[in-house]
Each structure stands twice: as structure tokens, then as C-alpha cells.
Short mmCIF file of C-alpha atoms in Angstrom, two decimals:
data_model
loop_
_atom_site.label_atom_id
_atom_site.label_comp_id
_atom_site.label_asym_id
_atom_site.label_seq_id
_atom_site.Cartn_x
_atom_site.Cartn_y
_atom_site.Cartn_z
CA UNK A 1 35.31 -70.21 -103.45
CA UNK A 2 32.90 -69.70 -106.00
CA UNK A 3 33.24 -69.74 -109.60
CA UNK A 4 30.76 -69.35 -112.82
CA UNK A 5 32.13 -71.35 -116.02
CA UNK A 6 31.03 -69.61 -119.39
CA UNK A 7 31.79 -72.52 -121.49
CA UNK A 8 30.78 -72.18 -125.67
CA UNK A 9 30.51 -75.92 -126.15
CA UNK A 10 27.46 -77.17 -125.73
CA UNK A 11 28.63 -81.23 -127.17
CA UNK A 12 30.86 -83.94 -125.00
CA UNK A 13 33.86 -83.49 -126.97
CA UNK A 14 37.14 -82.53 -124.91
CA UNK A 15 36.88 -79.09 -123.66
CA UNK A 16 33.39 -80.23 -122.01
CA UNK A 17 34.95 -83.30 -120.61
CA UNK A 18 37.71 -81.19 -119.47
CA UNK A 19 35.46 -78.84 -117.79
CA UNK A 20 33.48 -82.11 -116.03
CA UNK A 21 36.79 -83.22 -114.96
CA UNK A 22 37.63 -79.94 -113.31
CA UNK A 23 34.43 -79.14 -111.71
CA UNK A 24 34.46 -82.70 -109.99
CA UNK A 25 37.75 -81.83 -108.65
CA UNK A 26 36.52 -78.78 -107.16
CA UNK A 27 33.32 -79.07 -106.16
CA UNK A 28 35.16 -82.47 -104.35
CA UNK A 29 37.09 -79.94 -102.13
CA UNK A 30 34.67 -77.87 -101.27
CA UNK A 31 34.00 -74.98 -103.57
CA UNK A 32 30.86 -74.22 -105.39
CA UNK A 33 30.69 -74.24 -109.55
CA UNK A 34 27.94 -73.14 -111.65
CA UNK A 35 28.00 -73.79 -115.83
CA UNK A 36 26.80 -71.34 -118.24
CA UNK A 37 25.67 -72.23 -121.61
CA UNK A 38 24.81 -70.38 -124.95
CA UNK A 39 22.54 -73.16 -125.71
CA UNK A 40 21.25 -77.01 -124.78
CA UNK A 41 22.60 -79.94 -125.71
CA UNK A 42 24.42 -83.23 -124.67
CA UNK A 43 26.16 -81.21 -122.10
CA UNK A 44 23.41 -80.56 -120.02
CA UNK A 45 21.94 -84.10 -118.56
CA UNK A 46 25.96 -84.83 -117.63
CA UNK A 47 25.77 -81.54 -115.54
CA UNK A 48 22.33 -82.55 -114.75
CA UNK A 49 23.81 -86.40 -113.59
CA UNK A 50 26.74 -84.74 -111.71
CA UNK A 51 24.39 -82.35 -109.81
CA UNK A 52 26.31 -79.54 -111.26
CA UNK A 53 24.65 -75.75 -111.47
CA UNK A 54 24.00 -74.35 -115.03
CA UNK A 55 22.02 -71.93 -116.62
CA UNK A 56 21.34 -71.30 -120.31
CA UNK A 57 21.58 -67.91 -121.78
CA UNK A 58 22.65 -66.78 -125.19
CA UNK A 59 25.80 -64.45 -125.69
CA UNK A 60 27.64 -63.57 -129.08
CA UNK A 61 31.54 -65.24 -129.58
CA UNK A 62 34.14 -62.82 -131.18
CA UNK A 63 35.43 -64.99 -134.09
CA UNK A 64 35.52 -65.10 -137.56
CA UNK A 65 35.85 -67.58 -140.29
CA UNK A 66 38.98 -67.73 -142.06
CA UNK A 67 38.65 -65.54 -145.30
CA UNK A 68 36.45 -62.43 -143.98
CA UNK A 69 37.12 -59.26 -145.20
CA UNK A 70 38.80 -57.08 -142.49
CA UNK A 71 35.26 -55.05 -142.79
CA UNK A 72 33.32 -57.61 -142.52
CA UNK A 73 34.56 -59.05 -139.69
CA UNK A 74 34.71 -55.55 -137.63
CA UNK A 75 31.31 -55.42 -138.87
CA UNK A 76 31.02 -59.10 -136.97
CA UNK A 77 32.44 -57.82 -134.07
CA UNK A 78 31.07 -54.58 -133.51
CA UNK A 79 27.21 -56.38 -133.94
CA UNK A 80 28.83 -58.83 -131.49
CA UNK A 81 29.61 -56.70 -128.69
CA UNK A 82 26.45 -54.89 -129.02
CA UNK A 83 24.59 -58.14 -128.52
CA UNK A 84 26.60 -59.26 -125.56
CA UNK A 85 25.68 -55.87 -123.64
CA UNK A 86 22.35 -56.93 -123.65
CA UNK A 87 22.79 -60.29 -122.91
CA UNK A 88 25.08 -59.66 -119.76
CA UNK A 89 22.76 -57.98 -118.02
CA UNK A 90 20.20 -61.64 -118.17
CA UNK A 91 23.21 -63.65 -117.34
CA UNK A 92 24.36 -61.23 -114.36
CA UNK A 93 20.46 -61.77 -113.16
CA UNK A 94 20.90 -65.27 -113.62
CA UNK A 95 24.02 -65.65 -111.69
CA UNK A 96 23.29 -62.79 -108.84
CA UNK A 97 22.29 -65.66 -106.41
CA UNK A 98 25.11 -67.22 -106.91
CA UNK A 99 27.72 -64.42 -106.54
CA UNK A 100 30.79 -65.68 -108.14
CA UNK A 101 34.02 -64.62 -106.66
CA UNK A 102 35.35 -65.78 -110.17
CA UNK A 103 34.15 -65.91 -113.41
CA UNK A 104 36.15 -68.28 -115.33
CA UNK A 105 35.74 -67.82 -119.80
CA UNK A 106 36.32 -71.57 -120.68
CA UNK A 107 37.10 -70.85 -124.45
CA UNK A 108 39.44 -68.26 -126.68
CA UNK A 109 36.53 -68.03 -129.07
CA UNK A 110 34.59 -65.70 -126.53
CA UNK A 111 35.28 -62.09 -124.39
CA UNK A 112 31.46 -62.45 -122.90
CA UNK A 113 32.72 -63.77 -119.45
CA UNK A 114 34.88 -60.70 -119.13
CA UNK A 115 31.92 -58.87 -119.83
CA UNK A 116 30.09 -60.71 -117.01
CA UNK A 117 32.70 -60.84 -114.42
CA UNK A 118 33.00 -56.99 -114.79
CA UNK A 119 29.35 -56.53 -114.57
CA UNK A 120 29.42 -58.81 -111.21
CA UNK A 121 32.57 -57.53 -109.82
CA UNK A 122 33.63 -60.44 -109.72
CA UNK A 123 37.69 -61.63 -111.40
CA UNK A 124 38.24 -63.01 -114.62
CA UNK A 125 40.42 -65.46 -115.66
CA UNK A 126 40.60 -67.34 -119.34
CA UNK A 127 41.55 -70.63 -120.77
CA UNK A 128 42.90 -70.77 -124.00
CA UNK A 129 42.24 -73.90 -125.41
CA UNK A 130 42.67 -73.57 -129.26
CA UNK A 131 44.79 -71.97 -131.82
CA UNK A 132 43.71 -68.86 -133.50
CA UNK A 133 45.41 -67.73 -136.55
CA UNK A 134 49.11 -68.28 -137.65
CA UNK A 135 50.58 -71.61 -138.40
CA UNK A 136 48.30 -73.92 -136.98
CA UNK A 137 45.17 -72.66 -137.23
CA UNK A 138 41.92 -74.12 -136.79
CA UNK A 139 39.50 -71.65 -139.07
CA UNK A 140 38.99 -68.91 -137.00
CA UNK A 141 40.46 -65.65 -136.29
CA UNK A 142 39.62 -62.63 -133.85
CA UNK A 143 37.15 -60.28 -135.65
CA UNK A 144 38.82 -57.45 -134.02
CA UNK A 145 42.01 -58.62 -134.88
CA UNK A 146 44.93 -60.74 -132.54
CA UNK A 147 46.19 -57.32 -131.60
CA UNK A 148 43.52 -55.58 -130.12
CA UNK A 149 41.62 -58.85 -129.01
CA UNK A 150 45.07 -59.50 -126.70
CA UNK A 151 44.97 -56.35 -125.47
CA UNK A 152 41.43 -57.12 -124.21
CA UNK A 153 42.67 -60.29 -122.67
CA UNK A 154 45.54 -58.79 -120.79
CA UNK A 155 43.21 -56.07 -119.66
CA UNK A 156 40.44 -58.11 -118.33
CA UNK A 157 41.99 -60.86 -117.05
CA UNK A 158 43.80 -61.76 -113.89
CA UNK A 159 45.50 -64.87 -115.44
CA UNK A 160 45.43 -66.46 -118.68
CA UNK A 161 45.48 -70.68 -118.64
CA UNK A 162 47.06 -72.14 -121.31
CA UNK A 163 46.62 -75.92 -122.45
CA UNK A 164 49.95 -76.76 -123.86
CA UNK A 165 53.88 -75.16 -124.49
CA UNK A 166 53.16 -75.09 -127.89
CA UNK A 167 50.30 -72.53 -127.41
CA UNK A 168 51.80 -70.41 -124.67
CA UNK A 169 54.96 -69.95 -127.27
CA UNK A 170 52.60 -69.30 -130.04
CA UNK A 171 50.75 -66.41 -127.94
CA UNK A 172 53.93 -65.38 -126.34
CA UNK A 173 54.45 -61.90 -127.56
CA UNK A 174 50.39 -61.14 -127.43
CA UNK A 175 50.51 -62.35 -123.95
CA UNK A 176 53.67 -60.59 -122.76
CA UNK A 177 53.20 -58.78 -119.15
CA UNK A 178 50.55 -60.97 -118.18
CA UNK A 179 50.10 -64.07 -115.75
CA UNK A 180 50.01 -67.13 -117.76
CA UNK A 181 50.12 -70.52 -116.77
CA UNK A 182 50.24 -73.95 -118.77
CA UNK A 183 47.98 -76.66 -117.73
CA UNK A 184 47.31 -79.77 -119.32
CA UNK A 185 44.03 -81.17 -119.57
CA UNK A 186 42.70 -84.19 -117.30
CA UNK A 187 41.63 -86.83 -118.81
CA UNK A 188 40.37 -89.38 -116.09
CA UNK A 189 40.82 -89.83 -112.12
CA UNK A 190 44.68 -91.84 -111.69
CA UNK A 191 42.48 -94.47 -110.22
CA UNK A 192 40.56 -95.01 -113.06
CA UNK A 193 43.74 -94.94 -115.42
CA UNK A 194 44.78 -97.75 -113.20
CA UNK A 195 41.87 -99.44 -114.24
CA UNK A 196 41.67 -99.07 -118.09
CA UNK A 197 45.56 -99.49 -119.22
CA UNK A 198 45.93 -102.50 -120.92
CA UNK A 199 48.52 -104.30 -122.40
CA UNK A 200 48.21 -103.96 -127.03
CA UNK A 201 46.19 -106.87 -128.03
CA UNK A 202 48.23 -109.72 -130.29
CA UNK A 203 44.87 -109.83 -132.24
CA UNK A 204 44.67 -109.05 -135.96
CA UNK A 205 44.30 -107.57 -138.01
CA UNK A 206 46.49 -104.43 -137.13
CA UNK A 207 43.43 -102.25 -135.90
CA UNK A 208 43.70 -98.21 -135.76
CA UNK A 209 41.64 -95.81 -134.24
CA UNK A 210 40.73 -91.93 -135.03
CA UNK A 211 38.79 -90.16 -132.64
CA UNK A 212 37.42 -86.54 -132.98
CA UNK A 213 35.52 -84.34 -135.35
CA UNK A 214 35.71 -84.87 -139.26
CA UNK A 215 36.86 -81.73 -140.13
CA UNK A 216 39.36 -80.60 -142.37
CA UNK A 217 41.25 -79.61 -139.59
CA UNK A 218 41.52 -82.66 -138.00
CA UNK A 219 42.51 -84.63 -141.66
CA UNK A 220 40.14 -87.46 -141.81
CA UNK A 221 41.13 -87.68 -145.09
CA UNK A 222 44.75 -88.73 -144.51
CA UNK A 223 43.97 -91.73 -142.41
CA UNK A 224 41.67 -92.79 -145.04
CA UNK A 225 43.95 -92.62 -147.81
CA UNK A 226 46.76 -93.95 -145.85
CA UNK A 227 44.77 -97.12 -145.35
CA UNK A 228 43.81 -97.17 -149.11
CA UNK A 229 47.90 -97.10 -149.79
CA UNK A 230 48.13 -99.92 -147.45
CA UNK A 231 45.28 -101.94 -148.44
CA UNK A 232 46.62 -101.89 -151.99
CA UNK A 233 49.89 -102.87 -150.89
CA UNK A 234 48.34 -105.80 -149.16
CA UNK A 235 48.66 -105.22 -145.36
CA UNK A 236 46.11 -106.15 -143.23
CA UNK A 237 45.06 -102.57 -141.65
CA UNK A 238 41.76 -101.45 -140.03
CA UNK A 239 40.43 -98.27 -139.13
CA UNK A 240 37.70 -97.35 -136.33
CA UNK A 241 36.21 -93.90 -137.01
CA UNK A 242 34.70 -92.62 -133.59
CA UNK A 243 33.31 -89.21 -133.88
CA UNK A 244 30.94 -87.16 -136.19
CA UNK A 245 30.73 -83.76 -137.73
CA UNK A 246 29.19 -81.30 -140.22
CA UNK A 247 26.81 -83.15 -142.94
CA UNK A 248 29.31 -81.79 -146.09
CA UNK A 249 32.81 -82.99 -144.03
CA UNK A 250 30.51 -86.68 -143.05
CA UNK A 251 29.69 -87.18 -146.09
CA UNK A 252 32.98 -86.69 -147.50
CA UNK A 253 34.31 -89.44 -145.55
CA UNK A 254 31.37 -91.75 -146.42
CA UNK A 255 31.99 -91.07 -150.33
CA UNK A 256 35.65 -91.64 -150.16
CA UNK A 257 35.23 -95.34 -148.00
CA UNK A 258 32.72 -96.07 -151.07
CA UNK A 259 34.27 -94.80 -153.88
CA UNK A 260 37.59 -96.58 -153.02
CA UNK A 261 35.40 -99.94 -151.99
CA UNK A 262 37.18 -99.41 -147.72
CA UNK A 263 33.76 -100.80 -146.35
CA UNK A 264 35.29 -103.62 -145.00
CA UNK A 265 38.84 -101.83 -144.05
CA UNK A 266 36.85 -98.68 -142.47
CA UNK A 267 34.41 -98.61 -139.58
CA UNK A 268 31.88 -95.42 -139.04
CA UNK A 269 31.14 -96.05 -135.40
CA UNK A 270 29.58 -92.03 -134.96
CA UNK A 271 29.51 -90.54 -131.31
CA UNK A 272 31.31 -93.18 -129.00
CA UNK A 273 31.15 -93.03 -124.96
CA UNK A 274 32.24 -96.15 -124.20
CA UNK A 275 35.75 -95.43 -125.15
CA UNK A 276 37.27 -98.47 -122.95
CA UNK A 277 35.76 -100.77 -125.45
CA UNK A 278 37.10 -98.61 -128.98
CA UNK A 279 40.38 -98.78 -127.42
CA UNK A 280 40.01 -102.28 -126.28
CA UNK A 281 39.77 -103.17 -130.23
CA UNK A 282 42.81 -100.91 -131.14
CA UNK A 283 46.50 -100.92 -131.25
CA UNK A 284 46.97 -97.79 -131.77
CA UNK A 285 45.38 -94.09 -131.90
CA UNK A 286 46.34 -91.67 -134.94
CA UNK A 287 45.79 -88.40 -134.41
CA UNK A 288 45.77 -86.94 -138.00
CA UNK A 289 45.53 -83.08 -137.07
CA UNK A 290 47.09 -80.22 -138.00
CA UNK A 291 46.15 -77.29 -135.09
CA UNK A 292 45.47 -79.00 -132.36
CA UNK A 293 46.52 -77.42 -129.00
CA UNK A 294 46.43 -80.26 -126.70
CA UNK A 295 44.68 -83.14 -127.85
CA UNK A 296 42.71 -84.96 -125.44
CA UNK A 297 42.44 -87.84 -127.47
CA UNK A 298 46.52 -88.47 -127.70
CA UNK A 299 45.88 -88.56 -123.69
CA UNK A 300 42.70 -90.47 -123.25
CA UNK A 301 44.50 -93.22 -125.43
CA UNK A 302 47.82 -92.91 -123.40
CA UNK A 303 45.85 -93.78 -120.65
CA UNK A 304 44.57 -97.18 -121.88
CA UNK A 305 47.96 -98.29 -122.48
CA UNK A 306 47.64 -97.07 -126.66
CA UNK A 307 50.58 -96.01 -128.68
CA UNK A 308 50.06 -92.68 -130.48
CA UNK A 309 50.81 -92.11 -134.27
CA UNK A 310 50.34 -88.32 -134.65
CA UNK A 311 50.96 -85.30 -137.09
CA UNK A 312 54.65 -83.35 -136.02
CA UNK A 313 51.88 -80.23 -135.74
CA UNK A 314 50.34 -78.34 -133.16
CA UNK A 315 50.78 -79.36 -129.41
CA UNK A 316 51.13 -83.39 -130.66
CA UNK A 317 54.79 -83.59 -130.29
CA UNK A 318 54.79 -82.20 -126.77
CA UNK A 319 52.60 -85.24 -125.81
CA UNK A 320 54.22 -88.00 -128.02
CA UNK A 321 57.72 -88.70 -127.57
CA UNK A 322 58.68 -90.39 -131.30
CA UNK A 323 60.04 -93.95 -130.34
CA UNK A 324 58.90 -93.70 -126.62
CA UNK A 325 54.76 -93.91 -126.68
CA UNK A 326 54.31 -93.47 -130.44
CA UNK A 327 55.30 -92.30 -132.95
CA UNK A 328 55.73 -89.16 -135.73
CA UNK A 329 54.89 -88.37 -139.04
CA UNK A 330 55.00 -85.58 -141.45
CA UNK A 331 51.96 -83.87 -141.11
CA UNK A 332 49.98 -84.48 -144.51
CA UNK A 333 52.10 -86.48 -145.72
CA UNK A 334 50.31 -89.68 -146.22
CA UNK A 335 52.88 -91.80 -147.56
CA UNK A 336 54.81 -91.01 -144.08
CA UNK A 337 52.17 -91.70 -142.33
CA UNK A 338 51.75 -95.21 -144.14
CA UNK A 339 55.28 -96.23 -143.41
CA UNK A 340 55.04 -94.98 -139.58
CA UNK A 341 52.32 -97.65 -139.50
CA UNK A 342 53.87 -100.14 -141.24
CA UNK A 343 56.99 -99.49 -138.62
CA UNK A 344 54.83 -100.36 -135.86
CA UNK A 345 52.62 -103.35 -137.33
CA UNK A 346 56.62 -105.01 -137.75
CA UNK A 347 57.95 -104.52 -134.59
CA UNK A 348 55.07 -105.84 -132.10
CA UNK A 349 57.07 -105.84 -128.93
CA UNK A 350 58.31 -102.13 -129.67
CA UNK A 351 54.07 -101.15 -130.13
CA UNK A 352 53.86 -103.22 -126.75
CA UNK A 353 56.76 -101.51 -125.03
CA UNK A 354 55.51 -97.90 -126.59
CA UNK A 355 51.66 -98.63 -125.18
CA UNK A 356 53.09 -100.02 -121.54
CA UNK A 357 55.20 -96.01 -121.43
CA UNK A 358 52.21 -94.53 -122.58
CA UNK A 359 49.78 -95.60 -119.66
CA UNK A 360 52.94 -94.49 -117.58
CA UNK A 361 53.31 -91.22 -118.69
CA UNK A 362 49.40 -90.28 -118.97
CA UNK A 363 49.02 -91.66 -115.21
CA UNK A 364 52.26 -89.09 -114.19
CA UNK A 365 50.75 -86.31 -116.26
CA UNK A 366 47.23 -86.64 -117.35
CA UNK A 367 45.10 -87.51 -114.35
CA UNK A 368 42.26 -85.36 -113.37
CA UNK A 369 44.06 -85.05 -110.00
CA UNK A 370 46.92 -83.54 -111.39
CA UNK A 371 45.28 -81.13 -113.62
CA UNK A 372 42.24 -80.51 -110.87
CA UNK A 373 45.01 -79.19 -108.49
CA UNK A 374 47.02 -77.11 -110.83
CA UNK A 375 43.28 -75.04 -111.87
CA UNK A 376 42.67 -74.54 -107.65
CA UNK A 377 46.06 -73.52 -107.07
CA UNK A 378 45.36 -70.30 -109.91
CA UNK A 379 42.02 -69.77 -108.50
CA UNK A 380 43.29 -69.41 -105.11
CA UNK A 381 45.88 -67.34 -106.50
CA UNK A 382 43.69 -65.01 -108.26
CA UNK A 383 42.10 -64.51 -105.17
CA UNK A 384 44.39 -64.21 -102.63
CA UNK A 385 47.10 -61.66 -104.55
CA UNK A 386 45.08 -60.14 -107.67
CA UNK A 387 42.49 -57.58 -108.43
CA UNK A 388 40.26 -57.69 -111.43
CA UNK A 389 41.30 -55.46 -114.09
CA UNK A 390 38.02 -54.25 -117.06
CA UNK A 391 37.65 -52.68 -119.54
CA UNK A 392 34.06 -52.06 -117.57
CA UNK A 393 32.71 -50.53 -114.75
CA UNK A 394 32.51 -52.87 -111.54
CA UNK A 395 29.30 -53.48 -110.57
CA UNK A 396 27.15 -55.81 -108.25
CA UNK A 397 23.89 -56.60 -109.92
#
């Protein structure tokens, strides 16, 4: 089996990783995988380590920022499309040698792949990973609209992934007819998960870490002001910052840690790979957003033996189970969020009980064998009892 990944992220945050994880799986049964790229970046020297195929080649996405105007963002995706039919036919040259029997669009936030695959003749399938529009919402929204982009996903796929229960119910009704399947994201091999859980240090002081993007989105803001409450208060609280993000939302967090004098409550450690070590130093993750559809992170802690204290939004509450490997809070509400802390920093041997289920539960549900197996099984599906359905003409380049 063959299959070309158009993947829009072009960084080592958790849809890449995911991707790494699933390619290793496959490639370690047999089948061939090849990457495509919009553009170069941090990405490329791990595909380049892991011997993995890629090419770079540019193609348009078909979102638009919260706030548009309906005509501008037709406007968006009408310039869009026209763009991606010239730049299908230098990615079909690109991946002719190849010959994909599947060509698999890694993101929401794109229709080129089912461009491509249609061009190729080869089938489509697509892996939602985010949520667009409604309730939890990450900034984006289709240009063409969630109606009519839907109906292109139904139409040119042969199965939809999904990354959590909370999305699938959230895309339901758009998705309605259509094969869908929910697969949760691989985080590490069960070996290594073996390896890295670890029993909560006694240490102090109580040490937290947030891991991800500082976006508005992801609330940096809350954890920071939710240690300033408990600072003032008097409790002994740290926070380890591991992740970086547009120069306006960085700076942000840097003016806040200064202006409320945090310097020596708040740690800025930037782009972290050595993630054994961050959680090493922690007691706890907090995962502080408000859209996300799976979060890695939640999982990736989980499986060094951390206790998660996340937002009651998005896809967290399908992965924390309040009282059993973390905890809940109201999402936004920092004062909750201060007391949820305070909860755990008093009860030790309930944070060491909550991080000993949480290594559990990520080694039952998180390894990269588990989720490796569920993405060959749809593959193989695809192949064996679909055809592709387009909104193109099939053609081999």
C-alpha cells in the first residue's frame, strides 16, 4: 500500500508528531509513505532522520479568519481554488513516481489533497483534527461556508478520520451518510511509555506545566493569572511554559510575568524536545484551552505518569476523567482553576494515585501501536471495499 500525506504543518507540534508516529507504524509493516509539504521547516530533517519521502510544493488552504465578511471570504476561496488548480498539476508530477493508491489530507484546514488524489486517481481520505466554527472554535472557519465545504468532504472522500467523540458529535449532522471513524492520536510506542511513567515527585515547590502554542485559544493567560491569585495568597506554585507562538501573543505573556513581578514563579523555557525532562520537573500538566479536539499534550503527560488539570471544553473531558487522572475546571474561570490546584497541592497521595491511573490509561489508549493499527485497518478498508468519489475527473498523470 501506498499512501501520499498532504500535511499543512510544517512545525513539530502534535499533528506532525502524530503524522511521525503513524508513518513509523506503517512504513514498519511494510507499506510505502511519502510527505507533502506547503513549505520547509522543522518538519523536514525529522522526515529527513526517519528516511521518510517528502516533497515540497505550495497549495492554497480553504480557511478564513474569524470575522470575514461572507464576500470576502468567497472572494478567499474562489482565489484559493484557482491557485490549487495550478498547483496540483506540480504536485501530481511530483508524486507520479510514486503512484499513491491513497492520498491521505492530514488537516480540516485544506481540500488540496482531494484535488490531488482526483487528479492521480488515486482515493481520498481526511483527518479532521481541529474544530472549525461553533462552540469551540479555534479562529477559523470554511471560506465557502460549513455547508458546502461538507458537502465537498462527503463527496471526495472515502472516509473521514476523526480525532476525538467530541468532534465526530460536533460534525455529526455535516458528516451524516458518510464513513467516519474516531481515532485517537499516538503519542509514543507502549514500550517507550513503559519507560518514561514515573511516579509525581515529593519535591517542592508544587511545579506546573503548560505546553503548546500561546495563543488566545489555548489561554496562556489563565494559567498566568491563576498563579498570580495563588502567589498572592501565599502558596508555593510554579509554572513551566514550554512552547512559543506569534511575536504579539509572546509578548503578551512576557509583559504580564513582568508587570505582575512572576519572574521567579514563571519559567519561559520556548520550543522543548526533551519533554521527559519538563515532565520530570512537574506534578502536573494544565491544559488551559478552550477548542481543542484532542490534545496531545493531556496524552503525552498521561504517559509520564502526570495528572491533568484541564478546561471542561473541547475534547479535554473525554481524556481526563475528574478525580481519576486529573482533574476539571470551569473553562476561564480562573478562580476555579486556582482552587482545582490548590485541591491537588493538599492531597499529595490523591495527585500520586491520579498520575499512577494516568500512565495506565495513556499506555491502554494512547500508544502509537494502538493508534498505528486503527489508521491501517481504514486504509485497508478504503481499499479493499471503496471507490473514490470527486468532484474531478480521474486521471493518471
Amino acid at each position: 500500500m501506498k499512501i501520499a500525506f498532504v500535511h499543512q504543518d510544517h512545525c513539530l507540534y502534535g499533528a506532525s508528531r502524530s503524522l511521525l508516529a503513524m508513518i513509523e507504524y506503517l512504513v514498519g509493516r511494510g507499506h510505502s509513505c511519502m510527505v507533502l509539504l506547503p513549505r520547509t521547516g522543522p518538519l523536514v530533517a525529522e522526515l529527513e532522520a526517519h528516511g521518510i519521502r517528502y516533497a515540497i510544493t505550495p497549495w492554497r488552504g480553504w480557511m478564513s479568519p474569524e470575522g470575514f465578511s461572507r464576500p470576502r471570504r468567497l472572494a478567499s476561496a474562489a482565489k484559493g481554488l484557482l491557485l490549487n488548480l495550478i498547483y496540483v498539476q506540480r504536485a501530481a508530477k511530483l508524486c507520479r513516481s510514486f503512484a499513491p493508491d491513497i492520498v491521505h489530507t492530514n488537516s480540516s484546514r485544506t481540500a488540496f489533497g482531494s484535488m490531488l488524489a482526483s487528479r492521480l486517481g488515486a482515493q481520498h481520505t481526511w483527518h479532521f483534527r481541529e474544530f472549525l466554527g461553533g462552540k469551540y472554535t479555534v479562529g477559523g472557519e470554511f471560506s465557502l461556508g460549513r455547508a458546502m465545504s461538507m458537502a465537498w468532504v462527503r463527496s471526495c472522500s472515502s472516509a473521514v478520520v476523526l480525532v476525538s467523540e467530541a468532534l465526530k458529535t460536533e460534525l455529526a449532522k455535516s458528516l451524516s451518510g458518510k464513513q467516519s471513524y474516531v481515532v485517537h492520536n499516538g503519542v509514543m510506542p507502549l514500550q517507550r511509555m513503559l519507560q518514561v511513567a514515573s511516579p509525581v515527585p515529593d519535591s517542592k515547590p508544587f511545579t506546573l506545566a503548560l505546553v503548546g502554542r500561546f495563543d488566545r485559544w489555548k489561554q496562556p493567560m489563565v494559567a498566568l493569572e491563576a498563579v498570580k491569585l495563588l502567589r498572592d495568597e501565599g502558596k508555593n506554585v510554579r509554572l513551566l511554559m514550554a512552547g512559543t507562538g506569534l511575536k504579539e501573543d509572546t509578548l503578551e505573556v512576557r509583559n504580564y510575568i513582568a508587570t505582575h513581578g512572576l519572574s521567579d514563579r514563571v519559567e519561559m523555557l520556548g520550543f522543548v524536545k526533551d519533554m521527559a525532562a519538563l515532565y520530570g520537573r512537574s506534578h502536573a500538566l494544565l491544559m488551559c484551552s478552550r477548542g481543542d479536539a484532542f490534545g496531545r499534550v493531556i496524552a503525552e503527560a498521561m504517559a509520564h505518569g502526570r495528572p491533568v488539570i484541564g478546561a471542561d471544553a473541547g475534547a479535554t473531558p473525554e481524556l481526563v476523567q475528574d478525580g481519576v487522572n486529573g482533574v476539571l475546571y470551569r473553562s476561564g474561570d480562573t478562580r476555579d482553576l486556582a482552587e482545582k490546584i490548590c485541591r491537588l497541592m493538599a492531597q499529595p497521595n490523591l495527585l500520586r494515585e491520579m498520575g499512577q491511573n494516568a500512565a495506565r490509561i495513556a499506555q491502554q489508549r494512547f500508544s502509537n501501536e494502538k493508534y498505528g493499527e486503527a489508521m491501517e485497518r481504514i486504509f485497508l478498508d478504503v481499499l479493499n471495499n471503496r471507490k473514490p468519489r470527486c468532484l474531478f475527473p480521474n486521471r493518471r498523470t
